[in-house]
Short mmCIF file of C-alpha atoms and ligand atoms in Angstrom, two decimals:
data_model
loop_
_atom_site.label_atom_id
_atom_site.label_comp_id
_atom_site.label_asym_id
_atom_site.label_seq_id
_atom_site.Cartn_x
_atom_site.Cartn_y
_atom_site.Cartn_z
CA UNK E 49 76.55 123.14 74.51
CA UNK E 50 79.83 124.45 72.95
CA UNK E 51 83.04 124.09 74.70
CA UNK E 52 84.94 126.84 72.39
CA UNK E 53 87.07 128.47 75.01
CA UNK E 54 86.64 131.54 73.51
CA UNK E 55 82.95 131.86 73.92
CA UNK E 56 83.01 130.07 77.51
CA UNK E 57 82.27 132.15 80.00
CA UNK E 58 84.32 131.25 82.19
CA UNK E 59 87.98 132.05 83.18
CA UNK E 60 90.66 130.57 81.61
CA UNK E 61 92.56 129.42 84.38
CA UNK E 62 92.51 125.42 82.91
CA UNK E 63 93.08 124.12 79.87
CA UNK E 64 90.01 121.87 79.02
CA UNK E 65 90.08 118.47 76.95
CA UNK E 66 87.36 118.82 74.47
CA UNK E 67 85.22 115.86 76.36
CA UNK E 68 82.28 116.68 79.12
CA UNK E 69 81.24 113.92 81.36
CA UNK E 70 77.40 113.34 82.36
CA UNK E 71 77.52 110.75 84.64
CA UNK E 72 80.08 107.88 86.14
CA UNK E 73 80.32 104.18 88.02
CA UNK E 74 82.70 103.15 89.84
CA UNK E 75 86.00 103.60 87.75
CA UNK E 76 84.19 104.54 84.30
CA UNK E 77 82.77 107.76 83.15
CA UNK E 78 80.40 108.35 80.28
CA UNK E 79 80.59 111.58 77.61
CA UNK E 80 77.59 113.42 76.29
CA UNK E 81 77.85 111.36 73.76
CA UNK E 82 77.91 108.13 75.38
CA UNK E 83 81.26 106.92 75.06
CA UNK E 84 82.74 105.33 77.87
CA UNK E 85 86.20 105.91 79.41
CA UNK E 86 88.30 104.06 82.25
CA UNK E 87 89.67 106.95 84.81
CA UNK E 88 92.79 106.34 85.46
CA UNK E 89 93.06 109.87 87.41
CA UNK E 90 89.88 109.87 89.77
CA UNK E 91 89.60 113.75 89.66
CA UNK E 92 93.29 114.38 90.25
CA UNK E 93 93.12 111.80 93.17
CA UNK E 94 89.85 112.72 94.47
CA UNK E 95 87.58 110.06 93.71
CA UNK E 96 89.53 107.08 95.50
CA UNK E 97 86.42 105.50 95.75
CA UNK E 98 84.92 105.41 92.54
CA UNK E 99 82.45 107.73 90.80
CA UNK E 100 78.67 107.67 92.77
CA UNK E 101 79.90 105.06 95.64
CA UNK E 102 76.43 103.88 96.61
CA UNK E 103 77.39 104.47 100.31
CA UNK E 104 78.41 108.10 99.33
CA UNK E 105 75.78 109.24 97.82
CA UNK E 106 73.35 107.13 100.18
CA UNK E 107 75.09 109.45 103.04
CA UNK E 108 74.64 112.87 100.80
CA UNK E 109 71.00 112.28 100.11
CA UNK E 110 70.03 111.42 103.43
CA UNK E 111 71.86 114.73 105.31
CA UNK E 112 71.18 116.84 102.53
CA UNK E 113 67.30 116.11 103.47
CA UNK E 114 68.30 116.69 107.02
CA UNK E 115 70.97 119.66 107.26
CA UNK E 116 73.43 121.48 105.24
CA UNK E 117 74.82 123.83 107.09
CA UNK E 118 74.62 125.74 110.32
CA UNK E 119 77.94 127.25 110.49
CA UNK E 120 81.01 126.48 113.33
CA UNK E 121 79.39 129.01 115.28
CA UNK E 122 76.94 125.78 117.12
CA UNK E 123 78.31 122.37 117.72
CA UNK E 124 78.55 120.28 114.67
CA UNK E 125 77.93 116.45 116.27
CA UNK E 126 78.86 114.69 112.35
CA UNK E 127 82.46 117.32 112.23
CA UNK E 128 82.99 115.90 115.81
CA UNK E 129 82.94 112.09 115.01
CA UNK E 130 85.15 112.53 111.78
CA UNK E 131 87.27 114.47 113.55
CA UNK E 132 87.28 111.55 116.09
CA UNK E 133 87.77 108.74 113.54
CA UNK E 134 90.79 110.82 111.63
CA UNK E 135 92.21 111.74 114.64
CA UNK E 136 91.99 107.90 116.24
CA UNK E 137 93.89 107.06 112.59
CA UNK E 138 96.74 109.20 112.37
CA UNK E 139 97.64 109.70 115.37
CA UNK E 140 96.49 113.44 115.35
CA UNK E 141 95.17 114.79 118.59
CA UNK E 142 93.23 118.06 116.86
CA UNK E 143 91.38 119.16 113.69
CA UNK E 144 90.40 122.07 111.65
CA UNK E 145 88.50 121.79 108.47
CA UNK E 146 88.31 124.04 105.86
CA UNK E 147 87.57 123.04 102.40
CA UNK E 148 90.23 122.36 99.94
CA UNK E 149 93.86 120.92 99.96
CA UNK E 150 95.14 124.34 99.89
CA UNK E 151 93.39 125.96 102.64
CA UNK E 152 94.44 123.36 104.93
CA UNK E 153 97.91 123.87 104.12
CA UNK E 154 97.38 127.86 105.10
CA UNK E 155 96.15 126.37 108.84
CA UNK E 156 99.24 124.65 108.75
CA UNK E 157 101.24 127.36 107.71
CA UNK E 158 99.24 129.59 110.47
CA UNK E 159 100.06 126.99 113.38
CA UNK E 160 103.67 127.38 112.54
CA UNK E 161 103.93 130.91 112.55
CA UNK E 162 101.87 130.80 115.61
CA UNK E 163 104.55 128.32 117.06
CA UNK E 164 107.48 130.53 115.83
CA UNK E 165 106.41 133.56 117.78
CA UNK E 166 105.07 131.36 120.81
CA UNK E 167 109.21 130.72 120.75
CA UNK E 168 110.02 134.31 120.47
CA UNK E 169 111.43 134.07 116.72
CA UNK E 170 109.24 137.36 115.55
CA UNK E 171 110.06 136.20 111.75
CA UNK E 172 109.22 132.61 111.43
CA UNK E 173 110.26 130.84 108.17
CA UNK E 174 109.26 127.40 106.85
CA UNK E 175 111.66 124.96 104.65
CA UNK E 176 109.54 123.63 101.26
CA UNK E 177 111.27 121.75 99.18
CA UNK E 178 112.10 121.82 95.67
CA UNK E 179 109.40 120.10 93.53
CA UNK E 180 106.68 120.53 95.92
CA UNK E 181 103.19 121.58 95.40
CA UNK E 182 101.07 122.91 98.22
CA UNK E 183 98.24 124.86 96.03
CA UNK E 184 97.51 128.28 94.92
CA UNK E 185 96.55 130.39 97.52
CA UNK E 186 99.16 133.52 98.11
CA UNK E 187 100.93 131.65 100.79
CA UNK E 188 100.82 128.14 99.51
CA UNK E 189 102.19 129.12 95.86
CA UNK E 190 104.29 131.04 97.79
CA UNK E 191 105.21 127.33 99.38
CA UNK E 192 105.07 125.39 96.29
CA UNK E 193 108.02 125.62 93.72
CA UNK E 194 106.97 125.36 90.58
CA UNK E 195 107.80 128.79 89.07
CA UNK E 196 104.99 128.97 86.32
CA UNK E 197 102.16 129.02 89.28
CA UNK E 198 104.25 131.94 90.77
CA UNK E 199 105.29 133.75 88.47
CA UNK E 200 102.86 137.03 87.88
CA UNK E 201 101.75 136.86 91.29
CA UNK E 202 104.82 138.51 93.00
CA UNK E 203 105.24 139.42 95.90
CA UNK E 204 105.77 136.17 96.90
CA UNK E 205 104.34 135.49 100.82
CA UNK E 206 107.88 135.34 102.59
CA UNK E 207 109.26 133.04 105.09
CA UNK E 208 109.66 130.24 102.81
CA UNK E 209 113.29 128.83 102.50
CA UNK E 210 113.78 126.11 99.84
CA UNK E 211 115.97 122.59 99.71
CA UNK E 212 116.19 119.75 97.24
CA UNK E 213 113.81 116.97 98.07
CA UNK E 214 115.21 113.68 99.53
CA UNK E 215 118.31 115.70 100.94
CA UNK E 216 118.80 115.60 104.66
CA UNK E 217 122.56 116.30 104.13
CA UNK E 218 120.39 120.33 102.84
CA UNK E 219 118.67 120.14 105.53
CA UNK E 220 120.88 119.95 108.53
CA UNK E 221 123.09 123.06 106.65
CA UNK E 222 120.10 125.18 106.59
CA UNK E 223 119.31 124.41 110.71
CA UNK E 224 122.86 125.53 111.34
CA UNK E 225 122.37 128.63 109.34
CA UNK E 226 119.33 129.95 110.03
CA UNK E 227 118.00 130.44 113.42
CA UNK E 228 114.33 131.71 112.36
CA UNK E 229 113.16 127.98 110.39
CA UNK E 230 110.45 127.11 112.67
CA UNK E 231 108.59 124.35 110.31
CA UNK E 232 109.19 121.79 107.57
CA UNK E 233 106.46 121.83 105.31
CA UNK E 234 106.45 118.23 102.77
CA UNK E 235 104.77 116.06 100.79
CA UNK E 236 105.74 112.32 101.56
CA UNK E 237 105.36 111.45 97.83
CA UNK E 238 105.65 114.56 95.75
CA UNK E 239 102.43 114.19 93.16
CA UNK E 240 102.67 116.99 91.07
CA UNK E 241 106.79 117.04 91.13
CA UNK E 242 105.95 113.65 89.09
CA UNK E 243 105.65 110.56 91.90
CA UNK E 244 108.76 111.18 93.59
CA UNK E 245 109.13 108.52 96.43
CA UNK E 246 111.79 109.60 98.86
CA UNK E 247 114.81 107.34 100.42
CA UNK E 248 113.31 104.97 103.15
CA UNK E 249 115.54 106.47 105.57
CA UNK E 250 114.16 110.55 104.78
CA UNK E 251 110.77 111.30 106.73
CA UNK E 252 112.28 109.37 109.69
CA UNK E 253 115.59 111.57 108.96
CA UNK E 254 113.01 114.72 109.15
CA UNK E 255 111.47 113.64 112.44
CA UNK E 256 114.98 113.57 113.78
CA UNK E 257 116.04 116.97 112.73
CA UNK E 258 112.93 118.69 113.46
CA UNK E 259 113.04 117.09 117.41
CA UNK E 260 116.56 118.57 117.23
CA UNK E 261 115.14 122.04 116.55
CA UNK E 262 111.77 121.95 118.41
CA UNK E 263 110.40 122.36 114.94
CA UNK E 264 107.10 120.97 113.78
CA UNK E 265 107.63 118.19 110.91
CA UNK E 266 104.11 119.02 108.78
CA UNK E 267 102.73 116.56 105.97
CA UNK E 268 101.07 117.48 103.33
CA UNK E 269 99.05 114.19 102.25
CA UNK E 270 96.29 115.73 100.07
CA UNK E 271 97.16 113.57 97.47
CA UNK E 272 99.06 110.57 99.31
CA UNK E 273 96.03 110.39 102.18
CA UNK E 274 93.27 108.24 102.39
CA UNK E 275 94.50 105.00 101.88
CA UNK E 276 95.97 105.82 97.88
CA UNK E 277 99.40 104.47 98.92
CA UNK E 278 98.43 101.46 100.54
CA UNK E 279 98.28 102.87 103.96
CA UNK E 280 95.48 105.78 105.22
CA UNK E 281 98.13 108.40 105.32
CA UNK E 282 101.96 107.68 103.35
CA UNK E 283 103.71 108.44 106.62
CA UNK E 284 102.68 105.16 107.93
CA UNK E 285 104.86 103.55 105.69
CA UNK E 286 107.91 104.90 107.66
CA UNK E 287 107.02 104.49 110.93
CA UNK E 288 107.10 108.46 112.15
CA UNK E 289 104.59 110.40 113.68
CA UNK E 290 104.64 114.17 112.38
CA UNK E 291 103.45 117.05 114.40
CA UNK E 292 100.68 118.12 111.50
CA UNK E 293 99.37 116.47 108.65
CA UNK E 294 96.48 118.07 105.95
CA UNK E 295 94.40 116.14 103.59
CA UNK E 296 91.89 117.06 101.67
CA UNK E 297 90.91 115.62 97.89
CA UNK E 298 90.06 111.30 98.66
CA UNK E 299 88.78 112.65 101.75
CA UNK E 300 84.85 113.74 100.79
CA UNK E 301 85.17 111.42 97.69
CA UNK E 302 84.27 114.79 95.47
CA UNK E 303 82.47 116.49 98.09
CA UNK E 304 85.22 119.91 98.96
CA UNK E 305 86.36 119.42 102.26
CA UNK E 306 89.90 119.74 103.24
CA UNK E 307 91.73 119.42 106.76
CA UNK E 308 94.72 119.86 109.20
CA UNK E 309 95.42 118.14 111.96
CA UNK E 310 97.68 118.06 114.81
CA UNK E 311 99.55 116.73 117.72
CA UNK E 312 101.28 117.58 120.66
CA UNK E 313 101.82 121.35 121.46
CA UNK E 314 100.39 122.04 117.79
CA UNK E 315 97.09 120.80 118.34
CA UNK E 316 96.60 123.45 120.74
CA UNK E 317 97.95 126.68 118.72
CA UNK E 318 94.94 127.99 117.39
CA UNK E 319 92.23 129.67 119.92
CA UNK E 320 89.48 131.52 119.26
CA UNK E 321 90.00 134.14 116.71
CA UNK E 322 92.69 133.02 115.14
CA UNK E 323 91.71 130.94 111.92
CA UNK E 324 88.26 130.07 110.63
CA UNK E 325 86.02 128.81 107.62
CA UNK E 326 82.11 129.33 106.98
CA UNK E 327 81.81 126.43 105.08
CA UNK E 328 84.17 124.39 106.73
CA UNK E 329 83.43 120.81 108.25
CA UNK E 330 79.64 121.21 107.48
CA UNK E 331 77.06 118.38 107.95
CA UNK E 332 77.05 117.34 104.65
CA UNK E 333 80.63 117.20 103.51
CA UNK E 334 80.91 115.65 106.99
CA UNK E 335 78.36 113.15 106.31
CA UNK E 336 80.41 112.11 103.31
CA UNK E 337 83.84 111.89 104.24
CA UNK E 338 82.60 109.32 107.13
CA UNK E 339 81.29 107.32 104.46
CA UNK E 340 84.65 107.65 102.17
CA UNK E 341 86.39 106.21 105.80
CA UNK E 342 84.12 103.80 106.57
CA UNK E 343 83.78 102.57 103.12
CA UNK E 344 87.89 102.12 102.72
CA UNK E 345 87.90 100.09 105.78
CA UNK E 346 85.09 97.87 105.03
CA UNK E 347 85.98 96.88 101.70
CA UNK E 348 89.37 96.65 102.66
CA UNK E 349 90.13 99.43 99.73
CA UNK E 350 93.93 100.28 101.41
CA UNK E 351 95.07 96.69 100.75
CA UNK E 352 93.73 96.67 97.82
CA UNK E 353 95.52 100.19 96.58
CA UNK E 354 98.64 97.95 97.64
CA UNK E 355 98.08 95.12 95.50
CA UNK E 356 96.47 96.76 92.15
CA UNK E 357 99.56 99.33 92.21
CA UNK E 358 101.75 96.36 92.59
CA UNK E 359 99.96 94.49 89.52
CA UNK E 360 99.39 97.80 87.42
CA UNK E 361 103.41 99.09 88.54
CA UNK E 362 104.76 95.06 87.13
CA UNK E 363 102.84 94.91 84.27
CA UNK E 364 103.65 97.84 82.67
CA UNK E 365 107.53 97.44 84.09
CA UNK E 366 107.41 94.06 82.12
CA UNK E 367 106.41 95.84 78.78
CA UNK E 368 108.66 98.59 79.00
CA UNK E 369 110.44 98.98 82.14
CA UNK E 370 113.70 98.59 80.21
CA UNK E 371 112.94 100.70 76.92
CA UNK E 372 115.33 103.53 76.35
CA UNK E 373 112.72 106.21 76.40
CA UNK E 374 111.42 105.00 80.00
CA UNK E 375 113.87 106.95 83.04
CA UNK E 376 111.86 105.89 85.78
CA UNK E 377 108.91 103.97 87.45
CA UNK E 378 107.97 105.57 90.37
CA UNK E 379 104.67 104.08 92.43
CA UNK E 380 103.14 103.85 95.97
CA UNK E 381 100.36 102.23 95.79
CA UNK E 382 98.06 103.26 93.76
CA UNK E 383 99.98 106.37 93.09
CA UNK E 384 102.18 105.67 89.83
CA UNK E 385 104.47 107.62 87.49
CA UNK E 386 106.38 107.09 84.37
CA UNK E 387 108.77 109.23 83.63
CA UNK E 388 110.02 109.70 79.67
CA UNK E 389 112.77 110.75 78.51
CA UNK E 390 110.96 113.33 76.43
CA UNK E 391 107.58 116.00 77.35
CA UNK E 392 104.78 113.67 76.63
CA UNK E 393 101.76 115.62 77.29
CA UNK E 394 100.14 115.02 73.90
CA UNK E 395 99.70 111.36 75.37
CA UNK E 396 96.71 112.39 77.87
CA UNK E 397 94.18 113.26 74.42
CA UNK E 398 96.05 110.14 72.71
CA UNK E 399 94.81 108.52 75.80
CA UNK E 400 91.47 110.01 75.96
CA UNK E 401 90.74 108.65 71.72
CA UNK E 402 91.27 105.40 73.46
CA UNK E 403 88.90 105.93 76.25
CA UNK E 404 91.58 106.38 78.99
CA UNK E 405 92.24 108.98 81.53
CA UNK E 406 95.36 110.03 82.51
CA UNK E 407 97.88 112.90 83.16
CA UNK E 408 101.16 114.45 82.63
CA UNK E 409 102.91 116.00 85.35
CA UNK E 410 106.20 117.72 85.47
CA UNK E 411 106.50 117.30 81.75
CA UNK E 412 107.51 114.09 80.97
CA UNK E 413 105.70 112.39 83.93
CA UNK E 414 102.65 110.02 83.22
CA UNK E 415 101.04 109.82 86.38
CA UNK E 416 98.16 108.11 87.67
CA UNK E 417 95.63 107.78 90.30
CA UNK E 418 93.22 105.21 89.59
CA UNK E 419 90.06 104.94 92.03
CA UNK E 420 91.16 102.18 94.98
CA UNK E 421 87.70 100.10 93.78
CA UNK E 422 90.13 99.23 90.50
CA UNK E 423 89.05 95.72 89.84
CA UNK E 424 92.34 93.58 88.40
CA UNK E 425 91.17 93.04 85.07
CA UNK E 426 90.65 97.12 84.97
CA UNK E 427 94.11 97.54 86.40
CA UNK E 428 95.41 94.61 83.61
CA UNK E 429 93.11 96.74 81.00
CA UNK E 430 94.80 100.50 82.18
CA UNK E 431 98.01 99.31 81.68
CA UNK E 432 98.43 97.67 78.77
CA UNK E 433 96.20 100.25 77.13
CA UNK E 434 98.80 102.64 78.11
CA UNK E 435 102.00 100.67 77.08
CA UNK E 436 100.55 100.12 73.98
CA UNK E 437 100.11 104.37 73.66
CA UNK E 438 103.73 104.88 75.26
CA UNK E 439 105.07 102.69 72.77
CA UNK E 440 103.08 104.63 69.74
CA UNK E 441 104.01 107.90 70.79
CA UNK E 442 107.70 106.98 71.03
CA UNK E 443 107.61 105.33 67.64
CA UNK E 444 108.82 102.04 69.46
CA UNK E 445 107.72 98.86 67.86
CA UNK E 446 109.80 96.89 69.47
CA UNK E 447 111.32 97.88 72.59
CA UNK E 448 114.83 98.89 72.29
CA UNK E 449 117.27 98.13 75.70
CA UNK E 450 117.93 101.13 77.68
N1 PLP G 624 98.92 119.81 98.09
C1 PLP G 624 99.07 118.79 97.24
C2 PLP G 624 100.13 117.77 97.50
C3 PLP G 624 98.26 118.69 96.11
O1 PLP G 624 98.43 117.68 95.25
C4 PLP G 624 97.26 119.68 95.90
C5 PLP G 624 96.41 119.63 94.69
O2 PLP G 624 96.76 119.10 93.67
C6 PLP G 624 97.13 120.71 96.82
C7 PLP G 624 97.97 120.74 97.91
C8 PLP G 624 96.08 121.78 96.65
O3 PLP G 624 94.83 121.24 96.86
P1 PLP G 624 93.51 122.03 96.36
O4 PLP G 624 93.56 122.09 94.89
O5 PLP G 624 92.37 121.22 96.91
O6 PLP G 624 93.56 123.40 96.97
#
């Protein structure tokens, strides 16, 4: 097959490395042409528990030969027990499932129009911050602030006011400004926006503000869920309970299936009519995203994101955590970036010649997602692999002081 993206039939909307997969274990995938390659991104943080988990694909093949779909117009017993077990783990008290990261960020952005005009404010706004990344749906590029997956597609869905990330001083000016905000819409860790980890004190800062202002504090964890942090959702770490969170990528492990949920007053917004999704929360994507769950907990996969982060974050930080060219390492768990002083996106095919898979984000951002089922001498492997290419591509033998 030729991958000339001129004779593709296919859309351009990505720009493809010249490398096709055929099949993948755990945290390796294989080429066509056999070569083997350590995945240091898991699918843009999708595959948190390696490629083919047994237990995964164990759970596909048996509801696959059972039921695929019957619609949300019946009861669906498999959407009712995840919807049980996410719900018993955040907190949540309600669910809706759609299929992507995206469309559960529109049911979030649906609830809090919904709550707006429940309140009498007839034009309800949200504050996104700057950096974020919420997908590319009309309303959730309208949300997200990168300008380059915006631009073309004006008009822009209104009712989205912006502030700088980590800035509660922004925040509290914009509640005594503007009387319509009904919502904060945020990622705990910013992914694409390059790893940003806020100020301890921020989410907790949020909760405080938004109680203020009877607005509802929403999450968007579809890259930080599902234990890539070190806890199931990133909020944990601070000790808050927001009013909605969405996931959607670790969740099905690779099969699509996104969600929102919600508490208090939010968890009761939508009725009948309102929102909807043929596909969404069928059997089999159900089916798998109980096994992704079950599978974290059993293997004890959250610690574990903990301590590989910890061992991947220190041993690159040892190499070159003090070179002149490194700004900034940034990591949650499992979730890790390196920021350059200098664009470095040449360095994912760099990394790909040497059979590793990574990404550049915001430019100068290396960021990666390695599956939670990293084993340490992968993790020791993935980093020093990539030192060794940082250290190349910056023509640094020997690493200068900062
Ligand atoms: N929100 C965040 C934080 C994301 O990282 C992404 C995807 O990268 C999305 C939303 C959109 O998810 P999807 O591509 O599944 O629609």
């Amino acid at each position: 097959m030729k991958f000339d993206q001129n004779t593709l039939k296919l859309m351009s909307t990505y720009r493809r490395l010249p490398v096709a997969f055929s099949h993948g274990e755990g945290v390796w995938l294989y080429d066509t042409n056999g070569n083997r390659f350590l995945d240091a991104l898991s699918g843009i943080g999708v595959c948190n528990i390696g490629h083919c988990h047994p237990n995964v694909t164990k759970a596909i093949q048996q509801q696959s030969g059972k039921l695929l779909h019957t619609s949300n117009l019946y009861q669906i017993p498999l959407q009712a027990n995840l919807a049980q077990e996410l719900t018993s783990i955040s907190g949540m008290s309600s669910c809706f499932f759609g299929n992507s990261g995206a469309e559960a960020n529109e049911a979030a952005i649906k609830i809090a129009r919904l709550h707006g005009h429940q309140n009498n404010i007839d034009q309800p706004a949200i504050i996104v911050m700057e950096g974020a990344f919420h997908g590319r749906t009309l309303a959730t590029l309208s949300a997200t602030a990168n300008r380059k997956v915006q631009a073309g597609f004006e008009p822009l869905v209104s009712g989205f006011v912006r502030a700088p990330f980590n800035d509660l001083e922004a925040i509290k000016k914009i509640a005594d400004n503007n009387p319509n905000i009904v919502a904060i819409l945020v990622e705990p860790i910013q992914g694409e926006g390059g790893i940003q980890v806020p100020n301890d004190d921020y989410l907790p800062g949020l909760r405080e503000i938004c109680d203020q202002h009877n607005w509802l504090l929403m999450l968007d964890e579809i890259q930080s869920g599902n234990g890539r942090t070190g806890k199931f959702f990133a909020y944990q770490h601070y000790n808050i309970k927001p009013d909605i969170v969405t996931t959607a990528k670790g969740l099905g492990n690779g099969m699509p299936i996104g969600v929102c949920m919600a508490a208090g007053s939010a968890a009761n917004t939508f009725q009948p009519g309102n929102h909807g999704s043929t596909f969404g929360g069928n059997p089999l994507a159900c089916a798998a995203a109980l096994a992704v769950i079950n599978t974290l907990f059993d293997d004890n996969l959250i610690d574990s994101a903990n301590r590989l982060g910890q061992l991947i974050y220190k041993t690159i930080e040892g190499q070159i955590g003090s070179a002149h060219y490194v700004k900034a390492i940034r990591h949650k768990g499992l979730m890790i970036g390196i920021e350059l002083s200098e664009p470095c996106g040449p360095l994912v095919e760099l990394a790909l010649t040497k059979g590793l898979l990574i990404n550049v984000t915001s430019e100068s951002v290396i960021r990666l997602l390695p599956p939670l089922i990293i084993k340490e001498e992968e993790a020791t492997k993935l980093a020093n692999t990539l030192v060794k290419l940082i250290k190349a591509y910056m023509g640094d033998d020997r690493t200068k002081p900062r």
